[in-house]
């Protein structure tokens, strides 16, 4: 058992938590930054290259459109259907290949990103599909190019949904980032395992839970506010 | 200005083909307001959507101005679309942009620089009477105001042609009237050619110079309203003058149409005097059509066959358009 009355216990706990929280935020932050870009790209591709989509025939080729669509669908489905814990283990060789090491705070970003991108891509797809077909039509009537349709009409109109979906994704990734702690990914999950599990410190577990709940709450509230502010309906 | 030549469009599959456009030819003159009217499902929307090639016809050609759109490549088509404005029944405004932003979109697409965009947007918002709403979002506007934004957006890049698919169908009668007057005034002031779709005869009556009647993917008749009025058997003309049911019995019934100035002439009393027929007045309507007052009177002629024939000939000799609705026995 851990002695909570030992001198320096509380400052040490605080320091441990601060460092772990920093690691978690760093992992989640970098993951979400990459996810924002790639998730948007993949999600948009899913929509525009679909049958009847505005990029059904890239370079004038229906085959190219189908190929891009099917490949994207497969990648996203694959990513979505593999349980995170298995994905994480399966990616160890890949992570080692690109980062030189498969474990550690930064290395954990690889499996987190691979899990987050398909998750967000699906949400992007759903949000973009909700954009009124009539607006795309109006864009066409103005003589907008396909890129203008995506960048000036479809994505801006989907922004509130994209923000809400992003919030949901962040919450999931905070959750996964605790799991990577179990295989040496650092962060709050690591604290829970090392102190809470291996040294039976209830106080560490409780502290980690409080911090995680606080992070999730803040993300939710900020996301909802932002989405509402961007929605002019 | 707009010419459709033998345009055909089929939806559905080989087993259940839907002929939305069946060999449609249409000709809209420069500077006129041309109305296409027809029942739901007649193919009106499909027709107007082929004009800017939102719908590509299976066969036939579409020409706007001096450009045959059906012969253009994708790049050229975008260019051509920028010279054709379009307004929609559901307005189709971007919720994410203010009124100003919605209008500017049309200019951004064309690549107009920021200063010029602001200037042009101010100008066009003033034209549609919405300069005070520039910073509002569409959700804060009434239906009529939304449609004004739609019109402003469509006109921003100075097109020569405006397409309107049921632009007033989602609006109440008063607002409809104000939007129609706006269309009329931009038609006059800017010399804009307008092709509009409607299912209401009143719309045709109040602003159109020409019209076409559509049914089952075909155009049944088309032409200038003044010409259609004096065309016996014209269904469009009949629609413009609702005269109600025929009277009971089997007397001879005729419709006499007065186009323009002849309206005021004392035709009925004259007939009674010269032909000794007790002319019965069954119905009458006076409408201002294409800017001129025109009227149609439905008369019952209870005379003998010979007397009636003489009366009809007399009327025709005076240059009136007479249509025999029922030939008595
Ligand atoms: N994209 C489409 N796919 C399949 N069928 C279609 C499509 N668009 C139109 N149609 C069919 O073509 C016919 C003509 O439709 P269209 O929308 O042009 O009629 P409309 O005259 O505009 O009717 P309304 O007054 O109800 O708007 C209808 O039978 C319709 O079901
Ligand atoms: Mg329609």
XYZ file of C-alpha atoms and ligand atoms in Angstrom:
594
model
C 0.000 0.000 0.000
C 0.992 3.565 -0.550
C 1.411 5.784 2.426
C -0.565 8.953 1.837
C 0.876 10.530 4.972
C 4.464 10.169 3.770
C 6.153 13.518 3.315
C 5.991 14.688 -0.266
C 3.194 12.316 -1.246
C 0.727 14.964 -2.383
C 3.226 17.097 -4.299
C 4.521 13.936 -5.939
C 1.019 12.817 -6.893
C 0.377 16.250 -8.321
C 3.588 16.177 -10.309
C 2.897 12.680 -11.641
C -0.600 13.665 -12.696
C 0.544 16.889 -14.308
C 3.150 15.096 -16.373
C 0.740 12.311 -17.347
C -1.984 14.775 -18.252
C 0.499 16.660 -20.408
C 1.426 13.426 -22.181
C -2.183 12.495 -22.764
C -3.034 15.935 -24.110
C 0.024 15.832 -26.344
C -0.941 12.410 -27.738
C -4.558 13.328 -28.231
C -3.677 16.752 -29.617
C -1.241 15.503 -32.243
C -3.545 12.598 -33.116
C -6.520 14.899 -33.606
C -4.531 17.373 -35.654
C -3.542 14.652 -38.121
C -7.043 13.166 -37.946
C -8.697 16.469 -38.706
C -6.826 16.743 -41.982
C -6.849 13.106 -43.111
C -10.333 12.364 -41.782
C -11.699 15.308 -43.708
C -9.919 14.198 -46.849
C -11.063 10.559 -46.600
C -14.611 11.461 -45.551
C -14.906 13.936 -48.412
C -13.565 11.384 -50.871
C -16.176 8.886 -49.664
C -18.936 11.335 -50.500
C -17.723 12.933 -53.713
C -16.578 9.753 -55.428
C -19.789 7.911 -54.604
C -22.283 7.226 -57.398
C -23.925 10.500 -58.337
C -21.275 12.427 -56.378
C -19.575 15.483 -57.821
C -16.313 13.569 -58.343
C -17.934 10.430 -59.660
C -15.563 10.656 -62.642
C -12.182 12.065 -61.626
C -10.141 12.819 -64.765
C -13.246 11.875 -66.724
C -12.941 8.249 -65.709
C -15.787 6.426 -64.001
C -13.418 3.543 -63.218
C -11.030 5.840 -61.343
C -13.966 7.124 -59.279
C -15.126 3.636 -58.403
C -11.603 2.519 -57.495
C -10.996 5.509 -55.205
C -14.404 5.015 -53.594
C -14.015 1.284 -52.995
C -10.456 1.616 -51.674
C -11.481 4.415 -49.312
C -14.520 2.468 -48.144
C -12.367 -0.593 -47.458
C -9.720 1.339 -45.556
C -12.333 3.058 -43.411
C -14.284 -0.137 -42.737
C -11.146 -2.031 -41.854
C -10.018 0.656 -39.438
C -13.451 0.816 -37.870
C -13.934 -2.929 -37.408
C -10.674 -3.874 -35.721
C -10.880 -3.547 -31.915
C -8.429 -0.925 -30.742
C -6.444 -3.194 -28.489
C -5.771 -5.557 -31.396
C -5.026 -2.728 -33.795
C -2.526 -1.360 -31.320
C -0.641 -4.657 -31.106
C -0.849 -5.296 -34.827
C 0.705 -1.896 -35.510
C 3.798 -2.455 -33.340
C 6.056 -3.473 -36.263
C 4.747 -0.604 -38.378
C 5.335 1.921 -35.604
C 8.842 0.605 -35.070
C 9.471 0.954 -38.790
C 8.505 4.602 -39.001
C 9.540 5.878 -35.567
C 12.334 3.469 -34.689
C 10.555 2.471 -31.503
C 7.163 0.913 -30.892
C 6.699 2.096 -27.301
C 6.586 5.449 -25.624
C 4.515 8.553 -25.538
C 5.144 9.548 -29.137
C 5.008 6.023 -30.543
C 1.464 5.683 -29.160
C 0.327 8.412 -31.542
C 0.587 5.960 -34.439
C -2.118 3.483 -33.333
C -4.241 6.344 -31.993
C -4.136 8.098 -35.361
C -4.816 4.926 -37.294
C -7.898 4.358 -35.127
C -9.087 7.952 -35.165
C -8.898 8.671 -38.908
C -11.488 6.085 -40.052
C -13.696 6.965 -37.100
C -13.703 10.637 -38.020
C -13.867 9.934 -41.759
C -17.208 8.165 -41.218
C -18.527 11.100 -39.241
C -17.331 13.511 -41.925
C -19.100 11.398 -44.526
C -22.386 11.493 -42.590
C -22.147 15.252 -42.009
C -21.420 16.013 -45.656
C -24.265 13.818 -46.842
C -26.633 15.860 -44.720
C -25.897 18.985 -46.713
C -28.970 19.829 -48.776
C -28.651 18.637 -52.350
C -30.245 21.910 -53.462
C -27.195 23.866 -52.293
C -24.902 21.791 -54.464
C -27.328 22.394 -57.289
C -27.206 26.139 -56.648
C -23.420 25.949 -56.709
C -23.526 24.157 -60.046
C -25.863 26.813 -61.402
C -23.330 29.491 -60.450
C -20.697 27.657 -62.459
C -18.682 26.506 -59.451
C -15.847 24.060 -60.061
C -15.839 20.805 -58.131
C -13.195 22.143 -55.788
C -15.273 25.292 -55.205
C -18.334 23.158 -54.493
C -16.438 21.241 -51.813
C -14.555 24.176 -50.305
C -17.195 26.910 -50.547
C -20.480 25.048 -50.283
C -20.391 21.504 -48.933
C -17.782 21.725 -46.179
C -18.785 25.190 -44.848
C -22.413 24.061 -44.679
C -21.405 20.937 -42.760
C -19.237 22.767 -40.199
C -21.556 22.398 -37.176
C -21.834 18.636 -37.794
C -18.103 18.378 -38.404
C -17.395 20.066 -35.062
C -19.826 17.848 -33.144
C -18.323 14.771 -34.795
C -14.840 15.986 -33.982
C -15.845 16.286 -30.327
C -17.098 12.705 -30.314
C -13.846 11.567 -31.886
C -11.722 13.433 -29.327
C -13.623 11.734 -26.507
C -13.007 8.311 -28.046
C -9.347 9.051 -28.503
C -8.960 10.221 -24.900
C -10.414 6.829 -24.015
C -7.984 4.962 -26.322
C -5.042 6.996 -25.085
C -5.614 5.471 -21.665
C -5.401 2.029 -23.233
C -2.058 2.745 -24.895
C -0.774 3.543 -21.417
C -1.007 -0.163 -20.739
C 1.692 -0.973 -23.289
C 4.044 1.784 -22.277
C 2.400 4.642 -24.086
C 2.650 6.917 -21.054
C -0.068 9.340 -20.082
C -2.902 8.942 -17.607
C -3.443 5.284 -18.470
C 0.140 4.598 -17.478
C -0.408 6.223 -14.076
C -3.517 4.121 -13.523
C -1.642 0.924 -14.337
C 1.592 1.637 -12.501
C 0.185 3.151 -9.335
C -3.417 2.066 -9.256
C -3.074 -1.487 -10.489
C 0.454 -2.528 -9.552
C 0.637 -0.613 -6.263
C -3.032 -0.664 -5.300
C -3.288 3.098 -4.935
C -6.980 3.942 -4.990
C -6.103 7.573 -4.752
C -4.185 7.466 -8.031
C -7.096 5.721 -9.770
C -9.546 8.290 -8.457
C -7.273 11.154 -9.455
C -6.842 9.778 -12.998
C -10.595 9.348 -13.334
C -11.218 12.907 -12.183
C -8.742 14.309 -14.688
C -10.164 12.204 -17.538
C -13.726 13.200 -16.726
C -12.659 16.837 -16.599
C -10.939 16.604 -20.003
C -13.974 14.945 -21.583
C -16.327 17.499 -20.040
C -14.294 20.432 -21.267
C -14.049 18.955 -24.764
C -17.803 18.329 -24.855
C -18.768 21.774 -23.653
C -16.327 23.633 -25.863
C -17.331 21.506 -28.868
C -21.051 22.035 -28.330
C -20.625 25.795 -27.856
C -18.486 26.109 -30.955
C -20.903 24.039 -33.034
C -23.830 26.171 -31.914
C -21.963 29.348 -32.656
C -21.166 28.159 -36.152
C -24.737 27.096 -36.805
C -26.867 29.902 -38.223
C -30.037 27.933 -38.811
C -31.875 33.731 -76.691
C -32.696 30.221 -75.525
C -33.354 27.478 -78.014
C -34.057 23.872 -77.250
C -34.089 21.639 -80.251
C -35.707 18.183 -80.048
C -34.566 17.644 -76.488
C -35.267 14.231 -74.993
C -34.619 13.067 -71.451
C -35.543 9.702 -70.001
C -35.230 8.712 -66.361
C -35.490 5.288 -64.814
C -34.260 2.056 -66.352
C -35.113 0.151 -69.500
C -37.934 -1.705 -67.751
C -39.650 1.422 -66.396
C -38.580 4.384 -68.482
C -39.957 7.796 -67.538
C -39.945 10.156 -70.491
C -39.552 13.439 -68.658
C -38.875 15.314 -71.906
C -40.205 13.944 -75.140
C -38.849 15.713 -78.207
C -39.162 19.188 -76.756
C -38.376 22.238 -78.842
C -38.611 25.669 -77.340
C -37.655 29.131 -78.401
C -37.306 32.063 -76.022
C -36.698 35.459 -77.565
C -34.158 37.902 -76.179
C -35.538 40.212 -73.483
C -38.829 38.449 -72.951
C -40.350 36.692 -69.974
C -41.316 33.221 -71.021
C -43.473 31.067 -68.774
C -43.725 27.297 -68.892
C -46.858 26.000 -67.257
C -48.073 22.477 -66.655
C -49.283 20.007 -64.096
C -47.069 18.325 -61.538
C -44.855 15.760 -63.218
C -45.227 17.347 -66.651
C -41.460 17.704 -66.922
C -41.167 21.441 -66.255
C -38.291 21.221 -63.803
C -36.465 18.794 -66.026
C -36.944 21.214 -68.903
C -35.522 24.233 -67.114
C -32.656 22.179 -65.705
C -31.587 21.214 -69.190
C -31.188 24.894 -70.081
C -28.060 25.223 -67.919
C -27.304 21.545 -68.302
C -27.853 20.653 -64.658
C -29.617 17.842 -66.474
C -27.886 16.678 -69.623
C -30.383 15.701 -72.314
C -30.183 12.256 -73.892
C -30.666 13.821 -77.304
C -31.196 17.242 -78.816
C -29.360 20.526 -78.493
C -29.528 23.427 -76.063
C -28.409 26.854 -77.205
C -28.197 29.922 -74.975
C -27.129 33.191 -76.569
C -24.855 32.140 -79.380
C -23.403 29.159 -77.572
C -24.553 25.605 -78.031
C -24.183 24.315 -74.476
C -24.567 20.687 -75.425
C -21.400 20.985 -77.521
C -19.204 22.480 -74.787
C -16.571 20.706 -72.723
C -16.700 20.818 -68.899
C -14.571 23.964 -68.560
C -16.526 25.878 -71.150
C -19.782 24.758 -69.582
C -18.794 26.260 -66.204
C -18.092 29.504 -68.017
C -21.453 29.373 -69.766
C -23.311 28.663 -66.508
C -21.853 31.836 -65.017
C -23.813 33.733 -67.604
C -27.081 32.008 -66.712
C -28.637 32.816 -63.344
C -31.013 30.453 -61.608
C -33.458 30.807 -58.733
C -35.121 27.936 -56.912
C -38.404 27.180 -55.235
C -36.651 26.348 -51.959
C -34.265 29.316 -52.347
C -31.200 27.107 -51.769
C -29.291 29.699 -49.769
C -26.248 28.739 -47.726
C -27.103 28.806 -44.008
C -23.425 29.293 -43.254
C -23.220 32.606 -45.065
C -24.837 35.952 -44.476
C -27.006 37.579 -47.106
C -23.913 39.382 -48.345
C -21.911 36.160 -48.271
C -24.517 34.336 -50.327
C -24.451 36.991 -53.016
C -20.663 37.172 -52.943
C -20.447 33.429 -53.508
C -21.550 33.971 -57.086
C -18.704 36.458 -57.544
C -16.085 34.369 -55.737
C -16.846 31.506 -58.065
C -16.138 33.748 -61.029
C -12.946 35.046 -59.428
C -13.915 38.681 -58.846
C -11.552 40.405 -56.379
C -12.685 41.443 -52.911
C -13.188 45.152 -53.532
C -15.153 44.619 -56.701
C -17.234 41.932 -54.933
C -18.200 44.295 -52.142
C -19.145 47.004 -54.593
C -21.184 44.732 -56.828
C -22.907 43.084 -53.862
C -23.971 46.457 -52.458
C -25.317 47.390 -55.846
C -27.299 44.207 -56.339
C -28.654 44.121 -52.766
C -29.950 47.607 -53.314
C -31.618 46.500 -56.517
C -33.555 43.784 -54.681
C -34.224 46.056 -51.704
C -32.197 44.163 -49.102
C -29.248 46.462 -48.437
C -30.305 46.713 -44.774
C -30.228 42.929 -44.349
C -26.705 42.368 -45.683
C -25.275 41.099 -42.388
C -28.188 38.803 -41.494
C -28.275 35.064 -42.006
C -30.925 33.413 -44.193
C -32.587 31.885 -41.116
C -33.460 35.408 -39.987
C -35.308 36.279 -43.195
C -38.864 35.806 -44.407
C -39.567 33.650 -47.460
C -39.910 36.658 -49.718
C -36.646 38.128 -48.477
C -34.900 34.793 -48.974
C -36.072 34.697 -52.561
C -34.778 38.238 -53.054
C -31.378 37.019 -51.898
C -31.724 34.109 -54.319
C -32.438 36.549 -57.116
C -29.560 38.814 -56.067
C -27.183 35.856 -56.089
C -28.405 34.777 -59.492
C -27.916 38.271 -60.910
C -24.598 39.103 -59.240
C -22.380 37.985 -62.090
C -24.497 39.907 -64.624
C -26.067 37.024 -66.516
C -28.138 37.667 -69.614
C -30.567 34.897 -68.801
C -32.428 34.101 -65.590
C -34.026 30.723 -64.980
C -36.663 30.449 -62.299
C -38.120 27.130 -61.183
C -41.306 27.861 -59.213
C -39.615 30.803 -57.512
C -42.865 31.919 -55.918
C -44.498 28.591 -55.110
C -43.382 28.629 -51.489
C -44.650 32.171 -50.948
C -47.976 33.718 -49.966
C -49.971 35.627 -52.620
C -48.824 39.073 -51.558
C -45.167 38.127 -51.446
C -45.581 36.295 -54.740
C -46.844 39.495 -56.290
C -43.893 41.510 -55.012
C -41.384 38.947 -56.288
C -43.113 38.860 -59.677
C -42.929 42.648 -59.862
C -39.231 42.463 -59.015
C -38.712 39.986 -61.846
C -40.653 42.249 -64.164
C -38.590 45.281 -63.242
C -35.211 43.556 -63.645
C -36.434 42.214 -66.951
C -37.152 45.766 -68.080
C -34.201 47.539 -66.480
C -31.497 45.032 -67.247
C -32.962 43.678 -70.455
C -32.741 40.243 -68.900
C -34.342 37.264 -70.608
C -36.325 35.234 -68.074
C -37.503 31.668 -68.434
C -39.782 30.725 -65.591
C -41.612 27.613 -64.541
C -44.921 27.767 -62.772
C -48.065 25.792 -62.225
C -50.141 28.934 -61.716
C -51.870 30.650 -64.586
C -51.853 33.867 -62.564
C -48.070 34.019 -62.799
C -48.213 33.717 -66.568
C -50.987 36.279 -66.684
C -49.219 38.844 -64.583
C -45.697 38.918 -66.025
C -45.179 36.706 -69.068
C -44.819 37.827 -72.653
C -44.835 34.294 -73.966
C -45.765 30.909 -72.626
C -45.638 27.204 -73.276
C -48.005 24.549 -72.005
C -46.451 21.258 -71.005
C -47.989 17.890 -70.367
C -46.482 14.424 -70.179
C -43.037 15.590 -71.239
C -44.330 17.331 -74.344
C -45.012 20.933 -75.216
C -48.599 21.199 -76.349
C -48.459 24.806 -77.470
C -46.195 27.801 -77.178
C -46.015 31.345 -78.385
C -46.509 34.983 -77.547
C -49.564 35.444 -75.361
C -51.084 38.036 -77.683
C -50.866 35.517 -80.501
C -52.219 32.661 -78.411
C -55.215 34.754 -77.375
C -56.373 35.082 -80.931
C -55.660 31.462 -81.711
C -58.912 29.483 -81.631
C -58.685 26.381 -79.468
C -55.668 27.573 -77.522
C -55.709 25.873 -74.126
C -53.407 28.507 -72.715
C -55.797 31.251 -73.761
C -58.664 29.321 -72.218
C -56.673 29.123 -68.994
C -56.073 32.861 -69.046
C -59.815 33.565 -69.207
C -61.657 31.333 -66.806
C -65.239 31.476 -68.102
C -66.748 28.611 -66.178
C -69.162 25.953 -67.368
C -71.214 25.883 -70.546
C -74.910 26.717 -70.079
C -77.490 23.906 -70.072
C -79.190 22.884 -73.295
C -77.799 22.673 -76.812
C -77.787 26.245 -77.981
C -74.870 27.671 -79.917
C -72.190 29.061 -77.651
C -69.303 31.178 -78.858
C -66.297 32.823 -77.238
C -65.398 36.222 -78.555
C -61.913 37.433 -77.760
C -61.007 41.101 -77.763
C -57.329 41.755 -77.970
C -56.125 45.203 -77.053
C -58.235 48.207 -77.906
C -61.314 46.487 -79.289
C -62.404 45.681 -75.740
C -64.664 48.653 -75.423
C -66.845 48.017 -78.453
C -70.560 47.414 -77.963
C -70.542 44.033 -79.677
C -73.472 42.429 -77.892
C -75.992 45.177 -78.466
C -74.850 45.503 -82.039
C -75.412 41.790 -82.675
C -78.854 41.987 -81.154
C -79.707 44.946 -83.342
C -78.416 43.804 -86.702
C -79.261 40.109 -86.431
C -82.294 40.188 -84.170
C -80.794 37.598 -81.841
C -81.382 37.740 -78.081
C -77.742 37.239 -77.275
C -77.225 35.737 -73.859
C -74.117 36.690 -71.890
C -72.772 33.518 -70.281
C -69.478 34.767 -68.976
C -66.854 37.416 -69.431
C -63.359 38.130 -68.255
C -61.075 41.066 -68.757
C -57.397 40.628 -68.060
C -54.267 42.615 -68.603
C -52.130 40.200 -70.535
C -48.624 40.977 -71.717
C -49.309 44.604 -70.892
C -52.463 44.967 -72.981
C -56.045 44.732 -71.838
C -57.796 41.820 -73.382
C -61.132 40.276 -72.791
C -63.134 37.244 -73.667
C -66.909 37.018 -73.662
C -68.895 33.821 -73.817
C -72.150 34.354 -75.642
C -75.137 32.128 -76.159
C -76.815 32.567 -79.565
C -80.380 31.284 -79.434
C -81.116 32.182 -83.090
C -81.615 29.895 -86.089
C -78.569 28.208 -87.549
C -78.498 30.694 -90.398
C -78.892 33.734 -88.213
C -76.151 32.500 -85.905
C -73.804 31.810 -88.806
C -74.430 35.282 -90.167
C -73.752 36.804 -86.762
C -70.507 34.895 -86.406
C -69.353 35.930 -89.838
C -70.164 39.503 -88.993
C -68.059 39.365 -85.844
C -65.151 37.815 -87.680
C -65.434 40.473 -90.339
C -64.892 43.033 -87.577
C -61.572 41.355 -86.824
C -62.708 39.696 -83.616
C -61.581 36.220 -82.756
C -64.586 33.962 -82.538
C -64.411 30.402 -81.352
C -67.454 28.178 -81.551
C -67.505 26.368 -78.234
C -70.709 24.481 -78.965
C -72.575 24.183 -82.180
C -76.314 24.302 -81.557
C -78.910 22.172 -83.339
N -33.783 12.494 -61.141
C -34.889 11.831 -61.534
N -34.929 10.480 -61.515
C -36.020 9.806 -61.914
N -37.141 10.383 -62.359
C -37.184 11.718 -62.396
C -36.066 12.521 -61.984
N -36.393 13.813 -62.133
C -37.648 13.831 -62.606
N -38.130 12.581 -62.777
C -39.458 12.223 -63.317
O -39.657 12.953 -64.497
C -40.980 13.445 -64.565
C -40.972 14.942 -64.702
O -40.480 15.505 -63.503
P -40.325 17.066 -63.265
O -39.715 17.261 -61.938
O -39.634 17.664 -64.420
O -41.849 17.534 -63.242
P -42.449 18.966 -62.907
O -43.269 19.350 -64.058
O -41.369 19.896 -62.506
O -43.380 18.672 -61.667
P -43.687 19.572 -60.373
O -44.684 20.591 -60.803
O -44.262 18.599 -59.410
O -42.397 20.163 -59.908
C -41.690 12.940 -63.327
O -42.400 11.776 -63.663
C -40.571 12.638 -62.378
O -40.937 11.583 -61.527
Mg -40.839 20.906 -60.676
